XYZ file of C-alpha atoms in Angstrom:
387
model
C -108.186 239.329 128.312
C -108.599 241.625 131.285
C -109.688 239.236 134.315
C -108.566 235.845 132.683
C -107.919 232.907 134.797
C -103.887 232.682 134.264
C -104.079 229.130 134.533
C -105.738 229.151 131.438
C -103.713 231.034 129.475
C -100.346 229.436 130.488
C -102.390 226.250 129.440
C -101.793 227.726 125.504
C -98.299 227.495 126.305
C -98.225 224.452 124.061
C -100.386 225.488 121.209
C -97.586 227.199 118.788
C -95.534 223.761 119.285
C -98.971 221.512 118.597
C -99.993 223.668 115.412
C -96.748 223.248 113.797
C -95.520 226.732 114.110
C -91.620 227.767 115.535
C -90.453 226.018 118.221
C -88.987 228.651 121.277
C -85.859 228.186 119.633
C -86.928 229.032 116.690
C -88.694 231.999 117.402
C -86.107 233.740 119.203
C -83.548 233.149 116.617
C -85.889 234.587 113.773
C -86.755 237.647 116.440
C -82.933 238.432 117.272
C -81.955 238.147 113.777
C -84.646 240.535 113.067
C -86.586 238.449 111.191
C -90.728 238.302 111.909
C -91.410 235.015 114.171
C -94.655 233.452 114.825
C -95.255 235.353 117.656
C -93.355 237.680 120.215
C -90.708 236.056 122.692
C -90.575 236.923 125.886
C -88.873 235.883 129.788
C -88.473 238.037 132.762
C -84.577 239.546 133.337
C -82.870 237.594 135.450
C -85.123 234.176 134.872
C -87.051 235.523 138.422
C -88.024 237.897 140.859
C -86.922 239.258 143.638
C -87.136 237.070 147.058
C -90.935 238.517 147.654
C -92.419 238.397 144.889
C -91.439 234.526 144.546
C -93.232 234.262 147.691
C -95.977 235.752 145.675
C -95.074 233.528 142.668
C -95.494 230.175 144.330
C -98.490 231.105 146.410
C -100.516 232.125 143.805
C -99.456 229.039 140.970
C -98.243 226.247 143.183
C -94.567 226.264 141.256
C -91.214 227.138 141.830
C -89.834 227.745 138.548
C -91.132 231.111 136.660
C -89.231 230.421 133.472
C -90.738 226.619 133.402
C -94.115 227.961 134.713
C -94.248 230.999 132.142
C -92.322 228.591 129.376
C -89.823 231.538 128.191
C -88.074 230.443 125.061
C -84.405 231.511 126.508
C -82.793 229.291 129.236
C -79.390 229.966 131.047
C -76.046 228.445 131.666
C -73.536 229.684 133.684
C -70.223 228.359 135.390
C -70.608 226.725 138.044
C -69.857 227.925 141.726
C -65.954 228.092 142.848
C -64.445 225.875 145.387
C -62.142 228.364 146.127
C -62.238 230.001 149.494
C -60.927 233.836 150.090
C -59.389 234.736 152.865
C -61.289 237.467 154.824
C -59.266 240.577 154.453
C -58.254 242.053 157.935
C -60.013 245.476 157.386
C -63.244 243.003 157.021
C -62.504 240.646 159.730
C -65.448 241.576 162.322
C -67.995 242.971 159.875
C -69.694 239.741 158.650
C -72.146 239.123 161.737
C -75.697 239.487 160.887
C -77.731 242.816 162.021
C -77.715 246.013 160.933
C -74.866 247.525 159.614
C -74.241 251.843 158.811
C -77.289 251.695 156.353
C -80.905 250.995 157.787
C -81.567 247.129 156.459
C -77.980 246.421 156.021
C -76.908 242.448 157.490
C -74.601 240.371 156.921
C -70.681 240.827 154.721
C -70.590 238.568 152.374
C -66.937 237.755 150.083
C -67.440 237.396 146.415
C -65.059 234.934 144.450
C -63.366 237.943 142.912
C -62.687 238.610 147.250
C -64.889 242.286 146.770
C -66.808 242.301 149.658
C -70.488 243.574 150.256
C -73.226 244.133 153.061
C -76.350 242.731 152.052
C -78.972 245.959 151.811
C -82.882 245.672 152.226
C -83.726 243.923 149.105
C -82.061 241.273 147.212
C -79.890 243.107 144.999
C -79.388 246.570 146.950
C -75.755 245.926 148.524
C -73.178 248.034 149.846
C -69.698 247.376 148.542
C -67.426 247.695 151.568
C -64.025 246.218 149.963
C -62.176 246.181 147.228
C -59.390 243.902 147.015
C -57.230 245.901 144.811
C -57.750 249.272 146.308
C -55.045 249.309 147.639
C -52.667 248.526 144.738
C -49.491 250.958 143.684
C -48.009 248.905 140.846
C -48.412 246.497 137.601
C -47.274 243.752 139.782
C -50.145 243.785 142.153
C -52.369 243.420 139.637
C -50.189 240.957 138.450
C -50.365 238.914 141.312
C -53.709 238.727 142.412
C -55.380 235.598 142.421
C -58.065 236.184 139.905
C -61.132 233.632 139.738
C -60.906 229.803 138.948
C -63.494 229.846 135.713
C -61.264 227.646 133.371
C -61.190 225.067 135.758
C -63.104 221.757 134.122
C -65.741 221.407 136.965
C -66.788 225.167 136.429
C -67.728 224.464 132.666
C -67.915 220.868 132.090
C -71.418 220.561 132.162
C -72.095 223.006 129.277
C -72.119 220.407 126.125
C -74.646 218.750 128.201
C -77.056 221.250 129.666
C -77.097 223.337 126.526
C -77.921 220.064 124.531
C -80.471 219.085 126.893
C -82.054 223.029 126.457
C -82.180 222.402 122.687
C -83.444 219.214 122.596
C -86.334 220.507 124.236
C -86.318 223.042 121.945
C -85.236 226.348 123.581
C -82.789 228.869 122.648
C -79.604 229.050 124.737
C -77.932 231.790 126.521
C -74.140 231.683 128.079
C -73.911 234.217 130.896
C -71.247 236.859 131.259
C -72.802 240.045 132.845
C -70.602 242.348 134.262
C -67.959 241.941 131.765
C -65.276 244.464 132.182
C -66.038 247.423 133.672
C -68.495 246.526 136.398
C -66.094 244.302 137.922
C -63.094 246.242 137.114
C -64.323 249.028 139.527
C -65.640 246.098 141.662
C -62.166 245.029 142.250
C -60.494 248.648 142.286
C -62.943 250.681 143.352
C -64.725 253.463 141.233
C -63.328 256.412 142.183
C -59.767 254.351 141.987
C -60.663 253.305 138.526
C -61.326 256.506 136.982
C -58.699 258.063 138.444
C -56.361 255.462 137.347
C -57.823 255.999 133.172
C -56.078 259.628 133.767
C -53.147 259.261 135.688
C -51.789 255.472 136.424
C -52.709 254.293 132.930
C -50.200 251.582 133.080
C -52.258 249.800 136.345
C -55.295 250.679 134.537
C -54.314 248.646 131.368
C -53.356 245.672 133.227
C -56.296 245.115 134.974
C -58.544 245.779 132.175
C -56.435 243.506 130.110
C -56.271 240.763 132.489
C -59.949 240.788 132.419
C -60.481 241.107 129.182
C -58.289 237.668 128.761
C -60.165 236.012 131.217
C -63.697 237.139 129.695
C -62.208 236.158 126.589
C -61.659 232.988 127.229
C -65.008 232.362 128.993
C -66.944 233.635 125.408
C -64.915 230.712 123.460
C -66.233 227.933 126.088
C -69.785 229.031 125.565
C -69.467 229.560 122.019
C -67.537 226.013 122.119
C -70.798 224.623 123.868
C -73.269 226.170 121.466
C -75.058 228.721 123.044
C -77.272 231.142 120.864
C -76.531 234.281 122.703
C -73.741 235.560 124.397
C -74.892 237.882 126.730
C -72.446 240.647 127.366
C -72.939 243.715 130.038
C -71.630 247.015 131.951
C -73.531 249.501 133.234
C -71.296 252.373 131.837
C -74.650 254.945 131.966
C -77.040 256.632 134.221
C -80.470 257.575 132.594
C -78.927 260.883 131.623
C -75.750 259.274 129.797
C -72.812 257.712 130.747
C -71.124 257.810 133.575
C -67.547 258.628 131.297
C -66.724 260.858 128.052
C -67.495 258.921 125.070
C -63.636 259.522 124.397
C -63.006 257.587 127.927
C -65.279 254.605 126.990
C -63.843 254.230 123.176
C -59.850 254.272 124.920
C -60.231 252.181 127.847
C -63.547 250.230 126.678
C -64.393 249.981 123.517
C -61.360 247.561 122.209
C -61.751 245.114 124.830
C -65.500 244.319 124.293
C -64.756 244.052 120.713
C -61.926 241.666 121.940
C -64.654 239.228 124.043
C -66.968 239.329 120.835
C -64.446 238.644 118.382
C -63.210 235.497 120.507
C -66.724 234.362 120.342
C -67.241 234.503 117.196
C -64.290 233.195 115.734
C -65.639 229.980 117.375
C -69.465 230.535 116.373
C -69.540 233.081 113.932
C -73.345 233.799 114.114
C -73.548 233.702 117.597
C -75.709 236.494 119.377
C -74.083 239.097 120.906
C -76.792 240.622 123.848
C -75.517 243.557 126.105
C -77.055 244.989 128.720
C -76.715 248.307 130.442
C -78.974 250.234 132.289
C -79.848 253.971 131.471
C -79.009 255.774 128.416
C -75.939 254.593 126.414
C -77.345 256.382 122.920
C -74.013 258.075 122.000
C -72.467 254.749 121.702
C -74.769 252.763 120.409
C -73.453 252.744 116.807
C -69.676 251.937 118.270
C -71.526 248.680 120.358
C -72.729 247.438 117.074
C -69.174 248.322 114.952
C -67.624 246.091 117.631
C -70.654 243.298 116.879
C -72.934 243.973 119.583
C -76.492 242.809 117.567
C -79.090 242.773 120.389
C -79.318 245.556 122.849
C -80.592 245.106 126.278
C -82.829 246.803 128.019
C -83.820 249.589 126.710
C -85.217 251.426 129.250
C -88.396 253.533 128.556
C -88.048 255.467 131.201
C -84.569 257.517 129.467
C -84.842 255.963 126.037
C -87.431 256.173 123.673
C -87.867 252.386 122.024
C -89.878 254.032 119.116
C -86.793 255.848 117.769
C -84.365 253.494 118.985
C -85.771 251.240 116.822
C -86.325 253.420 113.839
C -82.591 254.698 113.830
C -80.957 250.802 114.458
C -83.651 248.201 114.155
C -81.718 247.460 110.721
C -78.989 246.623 112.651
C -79.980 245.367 116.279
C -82.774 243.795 118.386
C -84.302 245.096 121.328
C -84.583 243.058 124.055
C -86.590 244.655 127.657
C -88.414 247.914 126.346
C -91.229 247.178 129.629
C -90.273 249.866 132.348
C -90.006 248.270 135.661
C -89.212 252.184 137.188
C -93.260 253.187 135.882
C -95.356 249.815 133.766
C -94.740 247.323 135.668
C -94.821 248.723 139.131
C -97.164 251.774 138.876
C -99.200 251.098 136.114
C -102.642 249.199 136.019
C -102.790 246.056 134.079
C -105.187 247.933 131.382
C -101.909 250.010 131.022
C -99.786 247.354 130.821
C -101.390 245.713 128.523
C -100.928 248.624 126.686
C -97.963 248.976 126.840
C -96.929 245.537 125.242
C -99.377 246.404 122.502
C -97.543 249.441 121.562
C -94.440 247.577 121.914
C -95.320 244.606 119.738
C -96.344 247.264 117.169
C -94.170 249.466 116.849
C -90.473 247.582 118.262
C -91.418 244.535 117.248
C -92.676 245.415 113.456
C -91.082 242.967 111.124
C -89.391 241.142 113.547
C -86.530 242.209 116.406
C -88.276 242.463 120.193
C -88.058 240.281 122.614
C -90.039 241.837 125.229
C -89.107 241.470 129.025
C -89.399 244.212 131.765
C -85.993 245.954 131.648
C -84.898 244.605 135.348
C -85.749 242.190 137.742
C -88.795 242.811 139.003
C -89.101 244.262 142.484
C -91.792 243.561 145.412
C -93.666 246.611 144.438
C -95.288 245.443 141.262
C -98.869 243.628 141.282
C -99.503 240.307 140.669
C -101.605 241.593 138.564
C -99.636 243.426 135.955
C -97.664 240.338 135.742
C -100.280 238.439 134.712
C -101.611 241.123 132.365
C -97.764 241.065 130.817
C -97.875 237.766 129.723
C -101.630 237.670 128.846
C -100.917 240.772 126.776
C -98.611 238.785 124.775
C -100.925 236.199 124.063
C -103.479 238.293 122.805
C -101.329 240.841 120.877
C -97.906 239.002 120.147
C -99.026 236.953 117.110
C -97.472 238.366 113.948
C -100.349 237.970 111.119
């Protein structure tokens, strides 16, 4: 399909729906519970790109909506913003004027709802985190009394039953959103080096963050599972592509229990509810211990430290894959004969019977073509189509 007019092929969009086949919905629920679907599903992380390439995005098709435009079968919901202001810590007072900052690029502070504060970097997602709001603590009690985010508050969540009614009406599956689970925002609020050091020597602070979290992500699982969602999707970046960034013996003490606390609150409401997690590099060692604790779709899978082949010949009887397209070499390096190779390999070997949803394993940066975008999604139509 090298060269094809993309208008024309987003024009098929429709087709599986017309013939009779699965509906989106459908499809992805036969795919994640590794069953064979029609055909291949497949969105880009995050639902968009970064700031640039939309630029590209609506120049080139006239639309401001990739996941409408490219019809993915998945669609979000999420809490809704906080009314809640933060105060501006003192040590940050001064820093949030625009311009450049220590770091070529760097603008403007800006003060999260958890009140970590970060200077914007050079692209999008690239920040610099310049405060912690419980760096500073020496006891239980601080943790105690921090004010901790407003999620269970009814106008964060109240338009769940709705949205995710409207979503399957239309026939798509449904995904609740709760990235950054524990850990991420646990060393968010702390600070990394804080963090660790508190797993070894101020265990009690340690466990009373983590727990607090763990409460609060725990009850944000049972309002999406309450709404219906299809997948949960659960996430820490606990590895770098060589492993992760603690002993296994770390992530199984301080870790490990917790997660299994979020997915067991989940379930209890929805017990075949889709547990997705996400984290970037290689977290092989632990993979078996993510699916004892009812992990069942693993996110992303990234080629570039993990081999999807074997991945999916050691687990694919007990997870799906969901990513497996590099976005560190495919998408932005490779040619669009390449990446249309890619998805072909892909499709036959991690998607054999059933259990891929293919995606490129990150947002997807200014570097990569228009072209290999289009060749992703063109691959799909021509080689997604289980026989």
């Amino acid at each position: 399909m090298g060269g094809v007019d993309y208008t024309m092929v987003a024009s098929l969009a429709a087709w599986p729906r017309a013939l009779g086949s699965m509906s989106p919905r459908e499809r992805v629920l036969a795919a994640l519970g590794r069953r064979k679907p029609d055909k291949v599903p497949r969105e880009i992380s995050y639902g968009a790109f970064t700031p640039a390439l939309m630029e590209v995005f609506r120049e080139k098709t006239g639309a401001d909506d990739p996941a409408e435009y490219f019809d993915f079968e998945v669609r979000p919901v999420a809490f809704r913003p906080t009314r809640v202001t933060r105060q501006v810590p003192p040590e940050v007072a001064g820093l949030s004027g625009g311009g450049k900052g220590e770091g070529e690029g760097e603008g403007e502070v800006t003060i999260d709802e958890w009140g970590v504060a970060f200077r914007k970097g050079s692209s999008y997602h690239f920040v610099r985190l310049i405060h912690h709001p419980l760096g500073r603590a020496q006891t239980v009690s601080d943790v105690e009394e921090f004010m901790f985010p407003d999620f269970m508050e009814p106008y964060r969540h109240e338009h769940f039953d709705t949205e995710v009614k409207r979503w399957h009406d239309r026939g798509y599956a449904v995904m609740g959103e709760l990235y950054q689970t524990i850990f991420e925002i646990a060393w968010f609020l702390r600070g990394m080096e804080n963090l660790l050091v508190d797993f070894m020597v101020n265990p009690d602070i340690a466990a009373a963050l983590l727990d607090r979290l763990t409460e609060l992500r725990c009850r944000q699982a049972v309002r999406y599972a309450e709404a219906g969602v299809d997948i949960l999707r659960l996430g820490d970046d606990i590895a770098s592509q060589r492993g992760l960034v603690m002993s296994p013996e770390t992530w199984r003490r301080w870790l490990k229990p917790r997660l299994g606390k979020v997915i067991a609150a989940a379930r209890g409401v929805n017990p075949g509810i889709h547990v997705f997690y996400h984290c970037d590099g290689d977290p092989t060692v632990i993979i078996p211990e993510l699916i004892e604790v009812g992990v069942d779709v693993l996110n992303p899978v990234q080629p570039e430290c993990m081999d999807p082949a074997r991945v999916k010949m050691e687990y694919g009887d007990r997870l799906a894959f969901w990513g497996t397209i590099g976005t560190q070499s495919t998408m932005p390096f490779g040619t669009p004969d390449e990446v249309r190779r890619v998805v072909k390999e892909r499709v036959e070997v991690v998607g054999k019977g059933g259990g891929l949803l293919l995606a490129p394993t990150h947002i997807l940066e200014p570097e990569v073509p228009w072209e290999n975008i289009l060749a992703f999604f063109e691959a799909i139509e021509e080689y997604g189509w289980y026989r």
